[in-house]
Short mmCIF file of C-alpha atoms and ligand atoms in Angstrom, two decimals:
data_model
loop_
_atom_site.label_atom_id
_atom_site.label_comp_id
_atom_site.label_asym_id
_atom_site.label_seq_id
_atom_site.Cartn_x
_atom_site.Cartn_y
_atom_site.Cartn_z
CA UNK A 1 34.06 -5.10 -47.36
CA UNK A 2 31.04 -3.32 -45.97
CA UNK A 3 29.56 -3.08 -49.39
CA UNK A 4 30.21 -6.28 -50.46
CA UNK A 5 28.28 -7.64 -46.92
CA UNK A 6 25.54 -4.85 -47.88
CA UNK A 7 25.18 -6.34 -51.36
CA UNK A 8 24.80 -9.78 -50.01
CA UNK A 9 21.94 -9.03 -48.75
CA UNK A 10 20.56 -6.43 -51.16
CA UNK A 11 20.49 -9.43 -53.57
CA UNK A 12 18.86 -11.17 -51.27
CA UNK A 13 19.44 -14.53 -52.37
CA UNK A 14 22.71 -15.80 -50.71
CA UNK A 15 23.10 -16.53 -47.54
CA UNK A 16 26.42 -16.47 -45.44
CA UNK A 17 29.17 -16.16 -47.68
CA UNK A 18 31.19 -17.81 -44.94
CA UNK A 19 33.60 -14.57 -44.94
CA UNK A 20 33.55 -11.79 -42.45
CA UNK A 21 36.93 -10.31 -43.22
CA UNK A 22 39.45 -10.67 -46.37
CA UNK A 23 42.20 -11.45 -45.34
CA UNK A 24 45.39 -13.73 -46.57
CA UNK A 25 43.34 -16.80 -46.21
CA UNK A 26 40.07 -15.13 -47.16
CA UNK A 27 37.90 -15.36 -50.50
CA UNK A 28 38.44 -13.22 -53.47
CA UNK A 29 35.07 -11.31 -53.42
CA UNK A 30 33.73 -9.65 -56.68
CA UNK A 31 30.85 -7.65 -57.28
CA UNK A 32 29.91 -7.24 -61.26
CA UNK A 33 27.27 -5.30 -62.79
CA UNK A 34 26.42 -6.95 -65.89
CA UNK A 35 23.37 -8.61 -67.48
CA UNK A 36 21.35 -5.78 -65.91
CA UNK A 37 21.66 -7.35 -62.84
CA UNK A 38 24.26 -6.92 -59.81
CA UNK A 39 25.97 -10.45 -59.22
CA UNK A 40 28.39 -11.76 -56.25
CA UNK A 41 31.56 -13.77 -56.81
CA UNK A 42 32.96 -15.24 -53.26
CA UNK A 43 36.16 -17.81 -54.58
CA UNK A 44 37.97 -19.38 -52.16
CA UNK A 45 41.60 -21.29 -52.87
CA UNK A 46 44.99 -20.50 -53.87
CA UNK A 47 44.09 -19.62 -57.65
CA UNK A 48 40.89 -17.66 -56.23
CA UNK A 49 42.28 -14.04 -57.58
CA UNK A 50 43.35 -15.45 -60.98
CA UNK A 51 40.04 -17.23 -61.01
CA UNK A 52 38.20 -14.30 -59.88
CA UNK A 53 39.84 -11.90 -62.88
CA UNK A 54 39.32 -14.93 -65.48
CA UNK A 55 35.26 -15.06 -64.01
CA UNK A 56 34.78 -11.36 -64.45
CA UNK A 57 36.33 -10.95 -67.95
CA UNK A 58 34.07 -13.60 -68.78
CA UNK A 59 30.64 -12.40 -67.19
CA UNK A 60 31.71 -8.79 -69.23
CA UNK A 61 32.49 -10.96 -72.62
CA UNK A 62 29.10 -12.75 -72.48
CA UNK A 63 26.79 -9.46 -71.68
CA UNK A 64 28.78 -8.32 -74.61
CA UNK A 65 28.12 -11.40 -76.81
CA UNK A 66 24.51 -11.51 -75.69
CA UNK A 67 22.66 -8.34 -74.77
CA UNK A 68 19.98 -7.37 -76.91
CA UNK A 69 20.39 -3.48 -75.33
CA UNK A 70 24.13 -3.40 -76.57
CA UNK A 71 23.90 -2.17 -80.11
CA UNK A 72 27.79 -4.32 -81.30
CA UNK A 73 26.78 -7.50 -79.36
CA UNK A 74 26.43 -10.31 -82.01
CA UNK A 75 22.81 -10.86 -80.67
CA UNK A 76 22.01 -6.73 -81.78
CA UNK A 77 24.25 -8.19 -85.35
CA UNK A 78 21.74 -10.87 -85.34
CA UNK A 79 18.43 -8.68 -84.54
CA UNK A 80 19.55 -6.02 -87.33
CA UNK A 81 20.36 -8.26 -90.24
CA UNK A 82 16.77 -7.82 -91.51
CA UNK A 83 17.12 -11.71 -92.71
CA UNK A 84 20.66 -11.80 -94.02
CA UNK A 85 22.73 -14.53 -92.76
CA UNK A 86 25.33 -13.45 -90.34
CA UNK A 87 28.72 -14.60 -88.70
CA UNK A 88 28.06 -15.00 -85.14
CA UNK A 89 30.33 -17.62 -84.08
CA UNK A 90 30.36 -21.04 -82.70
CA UNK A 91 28.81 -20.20 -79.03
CA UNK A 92 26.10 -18.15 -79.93
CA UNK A 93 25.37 -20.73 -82.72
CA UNK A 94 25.20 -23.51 -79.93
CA UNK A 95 23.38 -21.59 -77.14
CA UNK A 96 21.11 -21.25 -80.13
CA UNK A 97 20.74 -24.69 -80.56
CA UNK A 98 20.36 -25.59 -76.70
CA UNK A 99 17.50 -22.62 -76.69
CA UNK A 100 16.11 -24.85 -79.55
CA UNK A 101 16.49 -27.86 -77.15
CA UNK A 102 14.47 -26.48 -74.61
CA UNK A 103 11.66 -24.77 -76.87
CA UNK A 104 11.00 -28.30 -78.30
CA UNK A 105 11.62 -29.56 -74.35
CA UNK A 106 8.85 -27.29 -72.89
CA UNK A 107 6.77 -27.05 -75.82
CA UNK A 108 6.96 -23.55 -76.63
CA UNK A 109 6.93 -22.16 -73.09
CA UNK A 110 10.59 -21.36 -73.24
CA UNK A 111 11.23 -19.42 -76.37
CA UNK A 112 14.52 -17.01 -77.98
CA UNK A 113 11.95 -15.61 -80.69
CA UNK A 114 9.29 -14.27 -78.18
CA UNK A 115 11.98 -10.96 -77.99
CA UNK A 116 9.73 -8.26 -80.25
CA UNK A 117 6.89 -9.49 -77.93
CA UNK A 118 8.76 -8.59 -74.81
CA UNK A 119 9.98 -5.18 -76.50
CA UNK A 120 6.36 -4.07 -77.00
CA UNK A 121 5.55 -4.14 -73.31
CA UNK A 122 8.73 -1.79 -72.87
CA UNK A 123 10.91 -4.49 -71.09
CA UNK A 124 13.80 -3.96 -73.36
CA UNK A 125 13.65 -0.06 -73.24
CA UNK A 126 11.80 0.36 -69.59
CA UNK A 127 9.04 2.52 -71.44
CA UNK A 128 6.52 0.16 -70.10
CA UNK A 129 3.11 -0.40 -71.97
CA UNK A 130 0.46 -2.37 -72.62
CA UNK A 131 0.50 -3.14 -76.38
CA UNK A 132 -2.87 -3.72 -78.69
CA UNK A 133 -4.13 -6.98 -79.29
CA UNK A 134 -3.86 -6.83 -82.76
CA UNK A 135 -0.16 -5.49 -82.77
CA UNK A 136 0.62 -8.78 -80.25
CA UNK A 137 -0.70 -10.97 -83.06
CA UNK A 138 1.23 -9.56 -85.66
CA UNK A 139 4.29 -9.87 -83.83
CA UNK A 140 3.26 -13.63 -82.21
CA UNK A 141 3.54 -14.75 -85.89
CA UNK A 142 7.54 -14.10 -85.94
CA UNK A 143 7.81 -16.08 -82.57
CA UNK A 144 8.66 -19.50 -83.24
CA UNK A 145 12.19 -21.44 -83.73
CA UNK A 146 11.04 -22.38 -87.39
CA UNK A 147 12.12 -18.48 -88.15
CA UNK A 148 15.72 -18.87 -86.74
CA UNK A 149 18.38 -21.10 -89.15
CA UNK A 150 21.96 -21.56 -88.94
CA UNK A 151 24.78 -22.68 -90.96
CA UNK A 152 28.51 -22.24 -91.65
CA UNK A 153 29.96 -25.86 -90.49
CA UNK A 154 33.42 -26.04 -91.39
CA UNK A 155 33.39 -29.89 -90.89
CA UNK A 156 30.96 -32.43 -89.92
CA UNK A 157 31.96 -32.57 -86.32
CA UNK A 158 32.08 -28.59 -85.82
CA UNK A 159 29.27 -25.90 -84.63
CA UNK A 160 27.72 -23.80 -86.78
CA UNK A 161 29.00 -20.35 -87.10
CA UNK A 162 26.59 -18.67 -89.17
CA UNK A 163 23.27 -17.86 -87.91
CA UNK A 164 19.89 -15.99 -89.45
CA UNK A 165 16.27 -14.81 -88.63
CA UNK A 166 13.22 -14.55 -90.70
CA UNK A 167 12.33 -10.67 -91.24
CA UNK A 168 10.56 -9.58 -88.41
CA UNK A 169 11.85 -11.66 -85.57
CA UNK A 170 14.31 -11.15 -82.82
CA UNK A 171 16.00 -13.29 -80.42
CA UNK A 172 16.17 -12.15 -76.89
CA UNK A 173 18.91 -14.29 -74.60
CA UNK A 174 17.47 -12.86 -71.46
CA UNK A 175 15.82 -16.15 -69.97
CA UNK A 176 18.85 -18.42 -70.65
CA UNK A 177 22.22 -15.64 -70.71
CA UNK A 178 22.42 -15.65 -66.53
CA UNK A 179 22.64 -19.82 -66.59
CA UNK A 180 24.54 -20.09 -69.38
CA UNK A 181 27.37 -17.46 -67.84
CA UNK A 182 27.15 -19.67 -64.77
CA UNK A 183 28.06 -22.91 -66.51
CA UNK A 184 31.09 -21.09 -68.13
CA UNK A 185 32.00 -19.74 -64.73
CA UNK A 186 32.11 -23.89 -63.42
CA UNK A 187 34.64 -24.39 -66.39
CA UNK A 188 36.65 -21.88 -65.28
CA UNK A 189 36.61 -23.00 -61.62
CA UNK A 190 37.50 -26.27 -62.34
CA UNK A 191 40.97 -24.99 -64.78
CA UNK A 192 41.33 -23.20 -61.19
CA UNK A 193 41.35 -26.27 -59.27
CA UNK A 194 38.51 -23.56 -57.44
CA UNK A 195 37.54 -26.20 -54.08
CA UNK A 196 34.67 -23.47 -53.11
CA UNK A 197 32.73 -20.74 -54.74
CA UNK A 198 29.54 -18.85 -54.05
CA UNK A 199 28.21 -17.00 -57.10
CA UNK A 200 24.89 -15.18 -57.62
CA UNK A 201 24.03 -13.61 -60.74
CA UNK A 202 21.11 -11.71 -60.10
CA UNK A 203 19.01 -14.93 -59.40
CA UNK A 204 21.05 -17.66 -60.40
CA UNK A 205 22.96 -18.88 -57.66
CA UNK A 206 26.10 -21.19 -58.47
CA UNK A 207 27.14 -22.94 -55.01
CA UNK A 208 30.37 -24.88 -55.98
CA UNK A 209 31.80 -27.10 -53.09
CA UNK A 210 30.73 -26.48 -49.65
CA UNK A 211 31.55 -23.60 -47.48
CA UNK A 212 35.27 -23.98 -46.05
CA UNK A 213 34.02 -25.57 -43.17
CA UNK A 214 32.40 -28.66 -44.57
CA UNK A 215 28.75 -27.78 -44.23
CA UNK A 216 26.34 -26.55 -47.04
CA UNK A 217 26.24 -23.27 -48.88
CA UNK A 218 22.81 -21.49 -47.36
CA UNK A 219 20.83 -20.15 -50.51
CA UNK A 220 17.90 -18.09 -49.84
CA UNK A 221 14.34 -18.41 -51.45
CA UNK A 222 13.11 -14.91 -51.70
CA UNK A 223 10.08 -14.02 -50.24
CA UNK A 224 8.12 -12.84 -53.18
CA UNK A 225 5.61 -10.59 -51.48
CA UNK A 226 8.66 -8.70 -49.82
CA UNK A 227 10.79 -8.70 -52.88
CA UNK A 228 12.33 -5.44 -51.58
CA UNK A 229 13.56 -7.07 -48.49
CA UNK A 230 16.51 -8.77 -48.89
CA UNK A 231 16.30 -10.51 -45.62
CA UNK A 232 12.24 -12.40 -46.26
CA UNK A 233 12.61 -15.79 -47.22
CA UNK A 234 10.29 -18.44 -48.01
CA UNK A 235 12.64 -20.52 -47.56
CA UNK A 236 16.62 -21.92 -47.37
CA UNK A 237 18.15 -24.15 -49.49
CA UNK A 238 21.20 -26.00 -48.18
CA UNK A 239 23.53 -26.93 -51.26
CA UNK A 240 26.42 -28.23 -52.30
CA UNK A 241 27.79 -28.52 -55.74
CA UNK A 242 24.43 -27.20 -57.34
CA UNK A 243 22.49 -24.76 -59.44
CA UNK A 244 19.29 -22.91 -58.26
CA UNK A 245 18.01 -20.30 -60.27
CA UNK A 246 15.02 -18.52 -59.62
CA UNK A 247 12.40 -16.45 -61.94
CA UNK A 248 10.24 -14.53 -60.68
CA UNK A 249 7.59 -12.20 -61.60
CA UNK A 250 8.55 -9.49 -58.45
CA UNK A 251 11.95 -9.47 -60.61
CA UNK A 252 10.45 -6.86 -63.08
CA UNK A 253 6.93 -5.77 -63.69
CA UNK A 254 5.30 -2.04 -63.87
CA UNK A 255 1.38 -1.63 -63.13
CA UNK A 256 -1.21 0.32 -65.40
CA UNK A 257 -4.54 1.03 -64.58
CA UNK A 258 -4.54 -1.46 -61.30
CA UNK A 259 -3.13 -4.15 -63.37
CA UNK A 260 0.41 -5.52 -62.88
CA UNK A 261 2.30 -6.41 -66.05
CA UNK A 262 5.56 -8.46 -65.45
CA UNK A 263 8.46 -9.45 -67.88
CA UNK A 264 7.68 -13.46 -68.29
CA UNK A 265 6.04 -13.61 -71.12
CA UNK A 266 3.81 -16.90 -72.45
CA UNK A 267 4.27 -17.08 -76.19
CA UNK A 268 1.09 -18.88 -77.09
CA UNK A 269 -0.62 -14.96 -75.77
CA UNK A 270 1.93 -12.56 -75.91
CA UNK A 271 0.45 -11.40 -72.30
CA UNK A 272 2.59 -11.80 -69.12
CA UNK A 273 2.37 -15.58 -67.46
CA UNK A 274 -1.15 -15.71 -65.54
CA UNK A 275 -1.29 -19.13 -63.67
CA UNK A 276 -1.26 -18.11 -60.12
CA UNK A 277 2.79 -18.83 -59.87
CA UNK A 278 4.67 -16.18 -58.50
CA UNK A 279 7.99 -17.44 -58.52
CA UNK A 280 10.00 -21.02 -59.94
CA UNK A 281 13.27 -22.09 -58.33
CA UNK A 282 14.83 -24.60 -60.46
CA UNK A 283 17.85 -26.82 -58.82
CA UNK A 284 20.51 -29.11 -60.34
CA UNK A 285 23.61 -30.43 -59.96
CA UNK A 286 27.07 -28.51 -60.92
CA UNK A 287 26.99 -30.62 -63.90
CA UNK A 288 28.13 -29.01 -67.07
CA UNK A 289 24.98 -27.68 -68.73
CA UNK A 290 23.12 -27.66 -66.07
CA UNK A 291 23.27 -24.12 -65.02
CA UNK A 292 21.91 -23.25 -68.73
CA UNK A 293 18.91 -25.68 -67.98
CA UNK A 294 18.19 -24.34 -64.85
CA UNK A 295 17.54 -20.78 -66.22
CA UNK A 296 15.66 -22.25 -69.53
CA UNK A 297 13.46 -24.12 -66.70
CA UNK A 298 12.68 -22.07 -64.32
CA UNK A 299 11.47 -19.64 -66.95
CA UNK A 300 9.23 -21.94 -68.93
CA UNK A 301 7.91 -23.33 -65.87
CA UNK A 302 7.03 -20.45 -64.72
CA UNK A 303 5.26 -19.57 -68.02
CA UNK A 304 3.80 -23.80 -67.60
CA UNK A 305 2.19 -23.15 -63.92
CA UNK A 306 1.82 -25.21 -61.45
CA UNK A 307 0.40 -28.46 -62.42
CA UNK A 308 1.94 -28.29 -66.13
CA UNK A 309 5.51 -27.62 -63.79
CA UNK A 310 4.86 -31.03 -61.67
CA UNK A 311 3.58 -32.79 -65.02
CA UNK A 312 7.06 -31.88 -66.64
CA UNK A 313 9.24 -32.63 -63.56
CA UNK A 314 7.33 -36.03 -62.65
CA UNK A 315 8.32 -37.20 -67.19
CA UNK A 316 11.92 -37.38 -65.90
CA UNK A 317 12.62 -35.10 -69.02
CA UNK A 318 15.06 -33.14 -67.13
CA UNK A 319 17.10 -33.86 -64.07
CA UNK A 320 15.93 -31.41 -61.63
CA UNK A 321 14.41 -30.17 -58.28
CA UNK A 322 12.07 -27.03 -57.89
CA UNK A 323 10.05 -24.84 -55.66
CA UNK A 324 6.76 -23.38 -56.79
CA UNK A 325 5.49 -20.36 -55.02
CA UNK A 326 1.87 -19.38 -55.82
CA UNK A 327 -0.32 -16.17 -55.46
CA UNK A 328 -2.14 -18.28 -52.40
CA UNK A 329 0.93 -18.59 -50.08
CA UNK A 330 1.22 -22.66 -51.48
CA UNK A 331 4.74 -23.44 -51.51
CA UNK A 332 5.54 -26.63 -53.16
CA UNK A 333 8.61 -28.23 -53.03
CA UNK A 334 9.56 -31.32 -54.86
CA UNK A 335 10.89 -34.58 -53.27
CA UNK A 336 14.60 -34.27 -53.95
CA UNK A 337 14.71 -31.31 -51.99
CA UNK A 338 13.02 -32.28 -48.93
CA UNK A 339 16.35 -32.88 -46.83
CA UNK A 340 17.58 -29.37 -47.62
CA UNK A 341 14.91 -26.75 -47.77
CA UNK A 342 13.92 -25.35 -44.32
CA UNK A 343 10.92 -23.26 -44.59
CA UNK A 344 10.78 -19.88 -43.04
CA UNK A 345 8.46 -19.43 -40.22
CA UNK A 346 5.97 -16.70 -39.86
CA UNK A 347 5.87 -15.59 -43.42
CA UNK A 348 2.34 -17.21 -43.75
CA UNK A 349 3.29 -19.73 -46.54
CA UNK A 350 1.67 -23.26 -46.19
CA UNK A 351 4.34 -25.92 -47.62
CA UNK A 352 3.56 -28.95 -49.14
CA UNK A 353 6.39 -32.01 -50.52
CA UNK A 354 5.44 -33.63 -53.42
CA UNK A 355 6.58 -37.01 -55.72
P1 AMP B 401 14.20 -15.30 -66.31
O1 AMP B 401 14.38 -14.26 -65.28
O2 AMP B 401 15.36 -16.23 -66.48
O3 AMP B 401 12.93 -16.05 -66.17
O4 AMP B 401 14.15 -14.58 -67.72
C1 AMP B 401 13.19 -13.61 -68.02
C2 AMP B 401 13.65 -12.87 -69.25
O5 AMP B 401 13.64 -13.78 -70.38
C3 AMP B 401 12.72 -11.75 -69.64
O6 AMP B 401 13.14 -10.52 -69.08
C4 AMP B 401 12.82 -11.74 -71.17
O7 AMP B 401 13.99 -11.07 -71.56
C5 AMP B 401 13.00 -13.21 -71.49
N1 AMP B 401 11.73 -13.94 -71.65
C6 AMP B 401 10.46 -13.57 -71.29
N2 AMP B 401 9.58 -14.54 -71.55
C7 AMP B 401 10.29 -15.57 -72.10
C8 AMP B 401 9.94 -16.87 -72.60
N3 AMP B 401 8.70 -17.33 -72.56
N4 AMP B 401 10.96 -17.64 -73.09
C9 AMP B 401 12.23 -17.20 -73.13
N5 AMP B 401 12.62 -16.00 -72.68
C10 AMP B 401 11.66 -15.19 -72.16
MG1 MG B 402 15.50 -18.20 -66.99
#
């Protein structure tokens, strides 16, 4: 129990769980290593445990499905068909097509195909580097959904099952896999009949019902100029029944020569997002779908900036909330979420509401 209350706060992002002590009545508490992250499950009800087992085996199905680092997932099939077309199967066909969605969406910022950029800084293998400018524009011209097709419909009505990439490019599920996992874990709470559930998956944060008591879920905003304490804020987020995921560029990054290189990648440069943004929280409703939007958002807006960000939210494109946090301290929160984010005090952040 210790650990689990230790890894609450290690990740940094979820505030009281509500749960002191498992007992009878308690949640069924989970803690999963998958995704390359370390995620949380708290479910509460009387088919939490069943729940909790069906969650798991799913969070372990999908890192197997779609990790780029696992050589038998059918993203690694995919990546090593040098062009041929290959059975994938129905979901990774659709999560395809939703990636698609959200390329076209965000105009590029959120892209599958930028993966052999994202290898060539090291992110993939941890051997970080800063790669040539020539060998990023070779690679930038494989990025690009045009160089992904799919096929294999065995009636009008069904998915495609087949899927292929031009020679030379790679898909990498990294920015969407988290959000995705999270709106398969809503499906299975509501087979449950689940009434409550706190999950965070690294940093997306599913906060089904309310806590037991009535009153919100508490989701923490991490500080990101303390990303190594769990217990900086720059903010909470009181939710029920919603989505926030955050990306961040304290989430991974490794510094050469003074410089600090991080893993969100723009794919009209090939270089690391530069727009002053250090981190994009991106909240929704427990709608189906949503939780896959979040993470596809949060990451191209963080690739956007800041005034590209409040350009896309203020189309109505998507149905969503956010908080920006720039390099300056400037946290800006959108409208929506004025009621339930409480900044944190002392942390020298100026806040500022916008519509
Ligand atoms: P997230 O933490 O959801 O923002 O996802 C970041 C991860 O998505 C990175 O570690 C890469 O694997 C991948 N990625 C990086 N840049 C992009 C991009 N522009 N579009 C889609 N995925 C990206
Ligand atoms: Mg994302």
């Amino acid at each position: 129990m210790k650990r689990i209350a230790a890894l609450f706060l290690a990740l940094g992002m979820v505030l009281a769980a509500g749960c002191a002590k498992k007992d009878q009545d308690g949640p069924e508490q989970r803690e999963v290593y998958a995704m390359d992250t370390a995620m949380v499950l708290t479910i509460y009800g009387e088919d939490a445990l069943r729940a909790a087992n069906a969650a798991e085996e799913e969070i372990y199905r999908l890192d197997s499905l779609l990790s780029r680092t696992n050589e038998a997932s059918k993203v690694s099939l995919l990546n090593n068909a040098e062009g041929k077309m290959v059975p994938v199967g129905v979901a990774l066909c659709d999560l395809i097509q939703t990636a698609a969605t959200y390329t076209e969406l965000t105009d590029g910022a959120f892209d599958i195909t930028i993966a052999p950029v994202v290898s060539a800084w090291g992110f993939t293998t941890d051997h970080y580097q800063v790669p040539e400018q020539e060998e990023l524009e070779e690679l930038l011209t494989h990025v690009g959904m045009e160089h992904v097709q799919l096929s294999g419909k065995s009636s009008a009505s069904a998915g495609y099952e087949n899927a292929s990439l031009d020679p030379g490019t790679q898909i990498d599920m990294g920015g969407i896999a988290k959000g995705y996992a999270s709106d398969r874990l809503s499906v299975i709470f509501q087979e449950h009949q689940i009434p409550q559930a706190l999950i965070s998956l690294g940093g997306n944060v599913l906060a089904w019902g309310s806590k037991p008591n009535g009153s919100a879920w508490r989701v923490g905003i991490q500080d990101p100029n303390a990303p190594s304490d769990p217990n900086a804020y720059v903010g909470i987020l009181q939710l029920t029944d919603a989505f926030a995921v955050t990306s961040g560029s304290y989430e991974r990054f490794f510094e050469q020569d003074g410089v600090t290189y991080h893993h969100i990648i723009d794919p009209s440069t090939g270089y690391p997002a530069q727009n002053g943004l250090v981190s994009v929280t991106v909240v929704a409703d427990a709608a189906q779908g949503n939780g896959t939007m979040c993470d596809a958002l949060s990451t191209a807006l963080f690739v956007m900036g800041r005034e590209k960000a409040l350009d896309f939210w203020r189309s109505g494109a998507c149905d969503f909330e956010m908080i920006l946090v720039d390099e300056d301290g400037l946290v800006t929160v959108t409208a929506g979420l004025e009621d339930c984010f409480q900044a944190a005090e002392g942390g020298g952040y100026t806040y500022e509401v916008v519509s």
